[in-house]
Short mmCIF file of C-alpha atoms and ligand atoms in Angstrom, two decimals:
data_model
loop_
_atom_site.label_atom_id
_atom_site.label_comp_id
_atom_site.label_asym_id
_atom_site.label_seq_id
_atom_site.Cartn_x
_atom_site.Cartn_y
_atom_site.Cartn_z
CA MET A 1 155.96 30.31 137.06
CA VAL A 2 154.04 30.24 140.33
CA SER A 3 150.66 31.85 139.99
CA LEU A 4 149.29 33.50 143.05
CA GLN A 5 145.96 33.46 144.82
CA LEU A 6 146.01 36.92 146.32
CA GLN A 7 143.87 38.06 149.24
CA ASP A 8 140.28 39.03 148.57
CA ASP A 9 140.82 42.62 149.56
CA ILE A 10 143.52 43.01 146.95
CA VAL A 11 141.37 41.40 144.31
CA ASP A 12 138.64 43.86 145.29
CA LEU A 13 141.05 46.71 144.88
CA ARG A 14 141.85 45.51 141.40
CA SER A 15 138.28 46.05 140.36
CA HIS A 16 138.89 49.78 140.77
CA CYS A 17 140.95 49.52 137.63
CA THR A 18 137.93 49.82 135.44
CA ARG A 19 136.81 52.93 137.31
CA ALA A 20 140.17 54.63 137.06
CA ARG A 21 140.08 58.13 135.67
CA PRO A 22 142.99 60.21 134.46
CA LEU A 23 144.23 62.91 136.82
CA ALA A 24 146.68 65.60 135.81
CA LEU A 25 148.92 65.13 138.83
CA SER A 26 149.32 61.39 138.88
CA GLY A 27 149.22 60.65 135.18
CA PHE A 28 146.91 58.43 133.22
CA GLN A 29 145.83 55.04 134.42
CA ALA A 30 146.00 52.27 131.83
CA THR A 31 142.67 50.45 131.97
CA ASP A 32 143.98 47.23 130.39
CA TRP A 33 146.36 46.70 133.26
CA ALA A 34 146.31 45.18 136.74
CA PRO A 35 149.10 44.81 139.30
CA SER A 36 149.27 41.12 138.36
CA SER A 37 149.08 41.48 134.56
CA TRP A 38 152.89 41.02 134.38
CA GLN A 39 152.22 37.37 135.23
CA GLN A 40 150.98 36.84 131.66
CA ARG A 41 154.44 37.79 130.33
CA VAL A 42 157.89 36.27 130.51
CA ALA A 43 159.52 37.40 133.75
CA LEU A 44 163.31 37.20 133.60
CA GLN A 45 165.60 37.18 136.62
CA GLN A 46 163.06 35.69 139.04
CA PRO A 47 164.35 33.23 141.67
CA GLY A 48 163.49 29.56 141.21
CA TYR A 49 161.43 29.13 144.38
CA GLU A 50 160.90 25.46 145.19
CA ASP A 51 158.00 25.94 147.58
CA ALA A 52 155.11 27.59 145.73
CA GLU A 53 152.89 27.52 148.81
CA ALA A 54 155.45 29.36 150.93
CA LEU A 55 155.73 32.01 148.21
CA THR A 56 151.95 32.48 148.05
CA LYS A 57 151.76 32.78 151.84
CA THR A 58 154.58 35.31 151.94
CA ILE A 59 153.14 37.47 149.20
CA THR A 60 149.71 37.42 150.85
CA GLU A 61 151.34 38.64 154.05
CA LEU A 62 153.31 41.32 152.22
CA ALA A 63 150.17 42.58 150.56
CA GLN A 64 148.68 43.21 154.02
CA GLN A 65 151.73 44.95 155.44
CA PRO A 66 152.02 48.72 155.51
CA THR A 67 153.59 50.41 152.54
CA LEU A 68 156.67 52.61 152.97
CA VAL A 69 155.87 55.83 151.14
CA THR A 70 152.77 57.87 150.30
CA ALA A 71 151.26 58.67 146.92
CA HIS A 72 151.57 62.36 147.77
CA GLU A 73 155.35 62.05 148.14
CA VAL A 74 155.56 60.07 144.92
CA VAL A 75 153.66 62.74 143.00
CA GLN A 76 155.82 65.48 144.51
CA LEU A 77 158.90 63.67 143.26
CA LYS A 78 157.39 63.35 139.80
CA LEU A 79 156.84 67.10 139.70
CA ALA A 80 160.44 67.67 140.83
CA LEU A 81 161.73 65.33 138.10
CA ALA A 82 159.72 67.30 135.55
CA GLN A 83 161.76 70.34 136.63
CA ALA A 84 165.03 68.44 136.14
CA GLN A 85 163.82 67.46 132.68
CA GLU A 86 163.44 71.15 131.87
CA GLY A 87 166.99 71.87 133.04
CA ARG A 88 165.85 73.64 136.19
CA SER A 89 167.20 71.14 138.73
CA PHE A 90 169.59 68.20 138.95
CA LEU A 91 168.97 64.64 140.13
CA LEU A 92 171.50 62.96 142.41
CA GLN A 93 170.60 59.26 142.74
CA GLY A 94 172.98 57.12 144.72
CA GLY A 95 173.58 54.31 147.17
CA ASP A 96 174.69 50.70 147.32
CA CYS A 97 174.68 48.33 144.38
CA ALA A 98 172.96 45.90 146.74
CA GLU A 99 171.92 46.62 150.30
CA SER A 100 172.53 43.79 152.73
CA PHE A 101 170.57 42.83 155.83
CA SER A 102 173.70 42.95 157.98
CA GLU A 103 174.43 46.50 156.88
CA CYS A 104 171.05 47.83 157.96
CA THR A 105 172.73 49.66 160.86
CA THR A 106 172.58 53.17 162.32
CA SER A 107 176.12 54.03 161.30
CA ILE A 108 175.85 52.79 157.71
CA ILE A 109 172.52 54.53 157.13
CA THR A 110 173.80 57.74 158.71
CA ASP A 111 177.13 57.83 156.87
CA ARG A 112 175.50 57.13 153.51
CA LEU A 113 172.86 59.79 153.98
CA GLN A 114 175.43 62.29 155.19
CA LEU A 115 177.52 61.66 152.07
CA LEU A 116 174.52 62.13 149.78
CA LEU A 117 173.64 65.40 151.54
CA GLN A 118 177.24 66.65 151.22
CA MET A 119 177.35 65.73 147.53
CA GLY A 120 173.97 67.39 147.10
CA LEU A 121 175.27 70.57 148.69
CA ILE A 122 178.34 70.64 146.42
CA LEU A 123 176.20 70.12 143.33
CA MET A 124 173.53 72.59 144.41
CA HIS A 125 176.08 75.30 145.03
CA GLY A 126 178.23 74.52 142.01
CA LEU A 127 175.41 74.06 139.49
CA GLN A 128 173.34 76.86 141.04
CA GLN A 129 170.27 74.64 140.92
CA PRO A 130 168.12 72.70 143.35
CA VAL A 131 169.31 69.11 143.68
CA ILE A 132 166.76 66.29 143.94
CA ARG A 133 168.24 63.69 146.24
CA VAL A 134 167.15 60.10 145.73
CA GLY A 135 168.68 57.22 147.66
CA ARG A 136 169.35 53.88 146.05
CA PHE A 137 168.22 52.16 149.23
CA ALA A 138 165.36 51.10 151.51
CA GLY A 139 164.51 48.27 149.10
CA GLN A 140 167.62 47.64 146.98
CA TYR A 141 167.92 44.00 148.08
CA ALA A 142 167.54 42.07 144.79
CA LYS A 143 170.08 41.77 141.99
CA PRO A 144 169.85 40.74 138.33
CA ARG A 145 172.69 38.36 137.45
CA SER A 146 174.35 37.34 134.17
CA ALA A 147 174.08 33.60 134.94
CA ASP A 148 171.56 31.55 136.95
CA THR A 149 174.22 29.37 138.55
CA GLU A 150 177.76 29.64 139.87
CA SER A 151 180.33 26.81 139.84
CA ARG A 152 183.30 26.42 142.14
CA ASN A 153 185.60 23.37 142.20
CA GLY A 154 183.12 21.25 140.29
CA VAL A 155 180.14 22.25 142.48
CA THR A 156 177.29 24.19 140.85
CA LEU A 157 174.77 26.17 142.92
CA PRO A 158 172.16 28.87 142.26
CA VAL A 159 173.77 32.29 141.94
CA PHE A 160 173.46 34.86 144.78
CA ARG A 161 170.57 37.16 143.81
CA GLY A 162 170.64 39.59 146.73
CA ASP A 163 169.64 39.30 150.38
CA SER A 164 165.92 39.34 149.61
CA VAL A 165 166.39 36.04 147.73
CA ASN A 166 169.24 33.98 149.21
CA ARG A 167 172.59 34.30 151.01
CA PRO A 168 176.03 34.85 149.40
CA GLU A 169 177.85 31.95 151.14
CA PHE A 170 178.68 29.14 148.72
CA ASN A 171 176.68 26.21 150.08
CA GLU A 172 173.39 24.64 149.16
CA ALA A 173 171.35 25.88 152.11
CA ALA A 174 172.55 29.48 151.71
CA ARG A 175 171.90 29.63 147.99
CA ARG A 176 168.40 28.13 148.08
CA PRO A 177 165.92 30.96 147.34
CA ASP A 178 163.70 31.47 150.39
CA PRO A 179 160.51 33.53 149.92
CA ARG A 180 160.40 34.46 153.62
CA ARG A 181 163.41 36.66 152.96
CA LEU A 182 161.06 39.02 151.09
CA LEU A 183 159.40 39.83 154.41
CA GLU A 184 162.74 40.55 155.99
CA ALA A 185 163.69 42.78 153.05
CA HIS A 186 160.47 44.70 153.54
CA ALA A 187 161.03 45.06 157.29
CA ARG A 188 164.63 46.24 156.83
CA SER A 189 163.53 48.66 154.13
CA ALA A 190 161.04 50.10 156.62
CA LEU A 191 163.76 50.44 159.29
CA THR A 192 166.04 52.17 156.79
CA MET A 193 163.24 54.45 155.65
CA ASN A 194 162.35 55.36 159.21
CA MET A 195 165.91 56.27 160.14
CA THR A 196 166.43 58.16 156.88
CA ARG A 197 163.31 60.23 157.38
CA ALA A 198 164.31 61.11 160.95
CA LEU A 199 167.86 62.06 159.96
CA ALA A 200 166.84 64.00 156.87
CA GLU A 201 164.32 65.94 158.93
CA ASN A 202 166.62 67.20 161.66
CA GLY A 203 169.41 64.82 162.57
CA LEU A 204 172.23 65.96 160.34
CA ALA A 205 172.40 69.73 160.77
CA HIS A 206 176.21 69.56 161.09
CA VAL A 207 176.42 68.49 157.43
CA TYR A 208 175.63 72.09 156.55
CA GLN A 209 178.94 73.25 158.09
CA PRO A 210 181.58 72.20 155.52
CA SER A 211 184.33 73.32 157.95
CA GLY A 212 183.48 70.17 159.91
CA TRP A 213 183.72 67.77 156.96
CA ASP A 214 186.61 65.32 157.06
CA LEU A 215 188.63 66.51 154.07
CA ASP A 216 192.14 65.23 154.87
CA TRP A 217 192.24 63.51 151.49
CA LEU A 218 192.27 66.84 149.65
CA VAL A 219 196.05 67.21 150.13
CA HIS A 220 196.49 64.22 147.79
CA SER A 221 194.57 65.83 144.96
CA PRO A 222 196.30 67.72 142.17
CA LEU A 223 193.26 70.00 142.23
CA GLU A 224 193.48 70.65 145.98
CA SER A 225 193.36 74.44 145.78
CA LYS A 226 190.43 74.45 143.34
CA HIS A 227 188.51 72.02 145.55
CA ARG A 228 189.24 74.09 148.65
CA ARG A 229 188.09 77.28 146.95
CA LEU A 230 184.81 75.63 146.02
CA ILE A 231 184.21 74.25 149.51
CA GLY A 232 185.16 77.65 150.96
CA SER A 233 182.56 79.35 148.82
CA ILE A 234 179.89 76.84 149.92
CA SER A 235 180.73 77.73 153.55
CA GLU A 236 180.46 81.43 152.76
CA SER A 237 177.07 81.00 151.12
CA LEU A 238 175.75 79.08 154.09
CA GLN A 239 177.18 81.74 156.41
CA PHE A 240 175.42 84.41 154.38
CA ILE A 241 172.10 82.58 154.66
CA ARG A 242 172.57 82.40 158.44
CA SER A 243 173.39 86.09 158.57
CA LEU A 244 170.01 86.82 157.02
CA GLY A 245 168.57 85.64 160.29
CA GLU A 246 167.87 82.00 159.58
CA THR A 247 168.54 80.05 162.74
CA ASP A 248 168.99 76.89 160.71
CA ALA A 249 170.80 77.27 157.42
CA ASP A 250 169.74 73.72 156.67
CA ASN A 251 166.14 74.93 156.40
CA GLU A 252 167.26 76.78 153.30
CA VAL A 253 168.99 73.91 151.61
CA ARG A 254 166.89 71.05 152.90
CA THR A 255 164.57 69.36 150.47
CA ALA A 256 162.66 66.12 150.78
CA PHE A 257 164.58 62.88 150.54
CA HIS A 258 163.30 60.11 148.28
CA THR A 259 164.08 56.45 147.72
CA SER A 260 164.44 54.16 144.73
CA HIS A 261 165.26 50.54 143.97
CA GLU A 262 165.34 48.18 141.03
CA ALA A 263 161.86 46.73 140.59
CA LEU A 264 163.16 43.24 139.96
CA LEU A 265 161.16 40.75 142.03
CA LEU A 266 157.73 41.32 140.63
CA HIS A 267 155.80 39.34 143.24
CA TYR A 268 157.25 41.72 145.84
CA GLU A 269 156.47 44.84 143.81
CA GLU A 270 152.94 43.64 143.07
CA ALA A 271 152.25 43.03 146.76
CA GLN A 272 153.20 46.61 147.60
CA THR A 273 151.16 48.10 144.75
CA ARG A 274 147.99 49.85 145.93
CA TYR A 275 145.08 51.64 144.37
CA VAL A 276 144.94 55.22 145.66
CA PRO A 277 141.39 56.51 145.24
CA GLY A 278 142.37 60.17 145.69
CA HIS A 279 144.54 59.93 142.59
CA GLY A 280 142.39 57.45 140.70
CA SER A 281 145.35 55.24 139.97
CA TRP A 282 147.77 52.55 141.14
CA PHE A 283 151.08 53.25 142.87
CA ASN A 284 153.99 51.13 143.93
CA LEU A 285 154.24 52.35 147.51
CA SER A 286 157.35 50.40 148.52
CA THR A 287 159.48 53.16 146.98
CA HIS A 288 159.09 56.54 145.33
CA PHE A 289 161.01 55.84 142.17
CA PRO A 290 161.34 52.26 140.87
CA TRP A 291 163.60 51.49 137.91
CA ILE A 292 164.24 48.49 135.70
CA GLY A 293 167.68 47.35 134.59
CA VAL A 294 169.08 46.56 131.16
CA ARG A 295 168.51 42.82 131.59
CA THR A 296 164.78 43.21 132.17
CA ALA A 297 163.88 46.08 129.84
CA ALA A 298 162.47 43.99 126.96
CA LEU A 299 159.37 45.65 125.53
CA GLU A 300 157.22 42.52 125.74
CA GLY A 301 158.64 41.41 129.08
CA ALA A 302 156.97 41.26 132.47
CA HIS A 303 158.96 44.14 133.98
CA VAL A 304 157.89 46.67 131.37
CA GLU A 305 154.31 45.41 131.70
CA TYR A 306 154.41 45.98 135.47
CA LEU A 307 156.01 49.42 135.24
CA ARG A 308 153.61 50.68 132.60
CA GLY A 309 150.59 50.62 134.90
CA ILE A 310 151.86 52.31 138.05
CA SER A 311 151.70 56.07 138.48
CA ASN A 312 155.15 56.50 140.04
CA PRO A 313 157.88 58.24 138.14
CA VAL A 314 159.83 55.32 136.66
CA ALA A 315 163.27 54.83 135.15
CA VAL A 316 164.86 52.43 132.68
CA LYS A 317 168.55 51.68 132.24
CA VAL A 318 169.75 52.07 128.67
CA GLY A 319 172.89 50.27 127.49
CA PRO A 320 175.16 50.58 124.44
CA SER A 321 173.29 47.96 122.42
CA THR A 322 169.90 49.71 122.70
CA GLN A 323 168.65 50.75 119.25
CA ALA A 324 166.82 54.05 118.73
CA ASP A 325 163.59 52.48 117.37
CA GLU A 326 163.47 50.04 120.25
CA LEU A 327 163.93 52.89 122.74
CA LEU A 328 161.12 54.87 121.13
CA ARG A 329 158.74 51.92 121.46
CA LEU A 330 159.70 51.57 125.10
CA ILE A 331 159.04 55.26 125.69
CA ASP A 332 155.63 54.95 124.00
CA THR A 333 154.73 52.04 126.23
CA LEU A 334 155.93 53.56 129.49
CA ASN A 335 154.86 57.13 128.86
CA PRO A 336 152.11 57.08 126.22
CA HIS A 337 150.85 60.55 127.14
CA ASN A 338 154.28 62.18 127.23
CA GLU A 339 153.70 63.16 130.83
CA PRO A 340 156.44 65.40 132.32
CA GLY A 341 158.53 63.77 135.04
CA ARG A 342 157.14 60.31 134.36
CA LEU A 343 160.11 58.71 132.58
CA THR A 344 163.83 58.84 133.29
CA LEU A 345 166.37 57.20 131.00
CA ILE A 346 169.53 56.17 132.82
CA THR A 347 172.27 55.71 130.23
CA ARG A 348 175.11 53.35 131.19
CA MET A 349 177.22 52.98 128.11
CA GLY A 350 180.81 52.64 129.32
CA HIS A 351 183.45 55.29 128.67
CA PRO A 352 184.72 53.69 125.42
CA HIS A 353 181.20 53.40 123.95
CA ILE A 354 179.23 56.46 124.98
CA ALA A 355 180.44 58.71 122.14
CA GLN A 356 179.28 56.16 119.61
CA ALA A 357 176.10 54.93 121.31
CA LEU A 358 174.42 57.98 122.87
CA PRO A 359 174.02 60.52 120.02
CA ALA A 360 171.60 58.43 117.92
CA LEU A 361 169.36 57.90 120.95
CA LEU A 362 169.36 61.61 121.82
CA ARG A 363 168.52 62.54 118.24
CA ALA A 364 165.67 60.03 117.98
CA VAL A 365 164.04 61.01 121.27
CA SER A 366 164.34 64.74 120.48
CA ARG A 367 162.97 64.23 116.96
CA GLU A 368 159.87 62.52 118.37
CA GLY A 369 159.37 65.30 120.91
CA GLN A 370 159.42 62.81 123.77
CA ARG A 371 159.80 64.34 127.20
CA VAL A 372 162.27 62.30 129.20
CA LEU A 373 164.81 63.01 131.90
CA TRP A 374 168.26 61.90 130.77
CA ILE A 375 170.66 60.92 133.50
CA CYS A 376 174.03 59.18 133.38
CA ASP A 377 175.07 56.06 135.29
CA PRO A 378 178.84 56.07 134.77
CA MET A 379 179.29 52.94 136.89
CA HIS A 380 177.76 49.92 135.16
CA GLY A 381 179.43 50.24 131.78
CA ASN A 382 182.85 50.56 133.41
CA THR A 383 183.10 47.40 135.51
CA GLU A 384 186.10 45.14 135.07
CA THR A 385 187.38 41.98 136.76
CA LEU A 386 191.07 41.95 137.62
CA ALA A 387 193.37 38.92 137.45
CA SER A 388 193.13 38.84 141.27
CA GLY A 389 189.39 38.15 140.88
CA TYR A 390 188.29 41.56 142.25
CA LYS A 391 185.51 43.31 140.39
CA THR A 392 186.41 46.97 140.20
CA ARG A 393 185.93 50.28 138.41
CA ARG A 394 188.47 53.02 137.75
CA PHE A 395 187.70 56.52 139.02
CA ASP A 396 189.05 58.04 135.79
CA ASN A 397 186.78 55.87 133.61
CA ILE A 398 183.75 56.78 135.72
CA LEU A 399 184.59 60.46 135.49
CA GLY A 400 185.41 60.02 131.79
CA GLU A 401 181.96 58.69 130.96
CA LEU A 402 180.27 61.43 132.97
CA ASP A 403 182.37 64.16 131.34
CA GLN A 404 181.52 62.85 127.89
CA ALA A 405 177.84 62.60 128.78
CA PHE A 406 177.74 66.32 129.67
CA ASP A 407 179.50 67.22 126.41
CA ILE A 408 177.41 64.96 124.17
CA HIS A 409 174.16 66.32 125.59
CA ALA A 410 175.40 69.90 125.18
CA ALA A 411 176.34 69.17 121.57
CA HIS A 412 172.88 67.75 120.83
CA GLY A 413 170.87 70.46 122.53
CA THR A 414 169.61 68.03 125.16
CA HIS A 415 170.12 68.27 128.88
CA LEU A 416 171.91 65.88 131.20
CA GLY A 417 169.70 66.26 134.24
CA GLY A 418 171.30 63.95 136.76
CA VAL A 419 173.65 61.21 137.77
CA HIS A 420 173.13 57.68 139.09
CA LEU A 421 175.97 56.35 141.28
CA GLU A 422 176.97 53.39 143.40
CA ILE A 423 178.54 54.88 146.52
CA SER A 424 179.29 54.01 150.12
CA GLY A 425 179.60 56.44 153.03
CA ASP A 426 182.31 54.17 154.37
CA ASP A 427 186.05 53.91 153.67
CA VAL A 428 185.62 50.93 151.33
CA THR A 429 188.36 49.97 148.85
CA GLU A 430 186.39 48.80 145.83
CA CYS A 431 187.08 51.31 143.02
CA LEU A 432 190.60 52.16 141.84
CA GLY A 433 192.06 55.67 141.65
CA GLY A 434 190.80 58.98 142.98
CA ALA A 435 192.94 61.51 144.84
CA ARG A 436 194.61 58.85 146.97
CA ALA A 437 195.32 56.78 143.83
CA LEU A 438 193.95 53.58 145.34
CA ASN A 439 195.78 50.69 143.64
CA GLU A 440 195.12 47.01 142.99
CA GLU A 441 197.08 45.82 146.03
CA GLN A 442 194.96 48.03 148.30
CA LEU A 443 191.58 46.64 147.18
CA SER A 444 191.68 43.79 149.71
CA ARG A 445 192.01 46.20 152.67
CA ASN A 446 188.28 46.92 152.91
CA TYR A 447 186.46 45.38 149.94
CA LYS A 448 182.93 44.71 151.22
CA SER A 449 180.51 44.67 148.30
CA CYS A 450 178.97 41.28 147.42
CA VAL A 451 178.03 42.59 143.99
CA ASP A 452 179.34 45.76 142.29
CA PRO A 453 182.19 48.02 143.49
CA ARG A 454 181.21 51.39 144.98
CA LEU A 455 182.99 54.72 145.16
CA ASN A 456 184.02 55.34 148.77
CA ARG A 457 183.23 58.52 150.70
CA GLU A 458 186.27 60.43 149.49
CA GLN A 459 185.98 59.31 145.87
CA SER A 460 182.29 60.28 145.87
CA LEU A 461 182.95 63.79 147.17
CA GLU A 462 185.77 64.14 144.66
CA LEU A 463 183.46 63.12 141.82
CA ALA A 464 180.86 65.72 142.88
CA LEU A 465 183.58 68.41 142.98
CA MET A 466 184.81 67.38 139.52
CA VAL A 467 181.28 67.59 138.10
CA VAL A 468 181.04 71.14 139.37
CA HIS A 469 184.44 72.19 137.96
CA LYS A 470 183.37 70.74 134.64
CA ALA A 471 180.04 72.61 134.71
CA GLN A 472 181.79 75.85 135.60
CA ARG A 473 184.25 75.42 132.71
CA ARG A 474 181.30 74.87 130.39
CA THR A 475 179.49 77.99 131.46
CA GLY A 476 182.74 79.99 131.42
C1 LIG B 1 172.47 48.04 138.91
O1 LIG B 1 172.05 49.19 138.82
O2 LIG B 1 172.97 47.56 139.95
C2 LIG B 1 172.45 47.19 137.69
C3 LIG B 1 172.51 45.87 137.75
O3 LIG B 1 172.41 47.94 136.58
P1 LIG B 1 172.25 47.56 135.03
O4 LIG B 1 170.87 47.03 134.87
O5 LIG B 1 172.47 48.90 134.39
O6 LIG B 1 173.33 46.57 134.71
CO1 LIG B 2 175.30 47.56 140.44
#
């Protein structure tokens, strides 16, 4: 592993560690931790950079560059997540599996945000709760992979690890990890963040007029009339708010927008980690809400070590092979003071496994009185590769896992407080099924993802509507 000589000012900042004091709002600062202490542990899924000097130079530069979010926003999100934990709000976390540099465009950012706002509105109205909207973007440029290399026709090259590491084309130059790409990832994250903030603030008022949504696909749904009734009642509610004299109904439904990404490349995350004197603790300020994936969630690993010391709300993916005792140790490490809003567990079991795998985890966490926010990622346990080579997911399996998650939580007296989705605001053809019954032959029409398949705009709206119908059935 390359060890880094960081800039003096950052080293100075580290010395604040010993002076850290606990603060109610931002949690408790571990005193045996520093932003670089992960370097003493085994760090999986890191690119094999050939040029250690170039990496050091890049990270030094990144450590001097502005961060993308503020500690105040991060703490506000933590408080909001504490509400979701209590069953008083619902988390909608969604975006690309992997962002790409070429898709950092006005239309892609706008369409994705618009979709998340529409889904948020459906959920808010249908669940009768505030919805916390968190994008899976403005930093989602690095991917964990199952193998380090890929072979084609007898040629073996490093695997594509996301645009912040290398390029997807299959040739040696493209696949060589280049540390300078970290700077580009940071710059594009800042561009995305800037546009998102501007749009969320006042650029998408038309989203709050469902009569203007493009809903042609509804005629293909067997539940068309139910869906239309629900959308009609959202329109009526918004109309009612306006009739109360609000000039902008969106003022009523607007809440802050937050970002998240997988904290995978730890040199990058470390360089954007800052000591915030007002809170007496360290924050990752490249995003509001970092998470770690199933491949990097080992208790003794570098990723858990990094996550344990920052004051952000953090999340961990939990798969079907996770054992209850192992999960409890992870919770103890990441949230030793049982702080509300601090820890989210994102279960991603797969529709055939959730009924068997989830209950023991729910029972163990409840028995120990651990405060966590449970959310469901119905995407990553339901990925399959077709004979044609396309990686896909079936709408019915995604919905099936989500449906079961709601029921299993209800049966165990726990609360499913959110959903984590891979979605695109575009008309991509990556997941099968949905109202238009997208089939295998149609996947090639607009399959764009370099990594995992996403629900398209219509499938995403349909999923949000189905969640609401399900919730309404549950509450009678
Ligand atoms: C992801 O969220 O894109 C991912 C790789 O998830 P997981 O760690 O759950 O496989
Ligand atoms: Co993915």
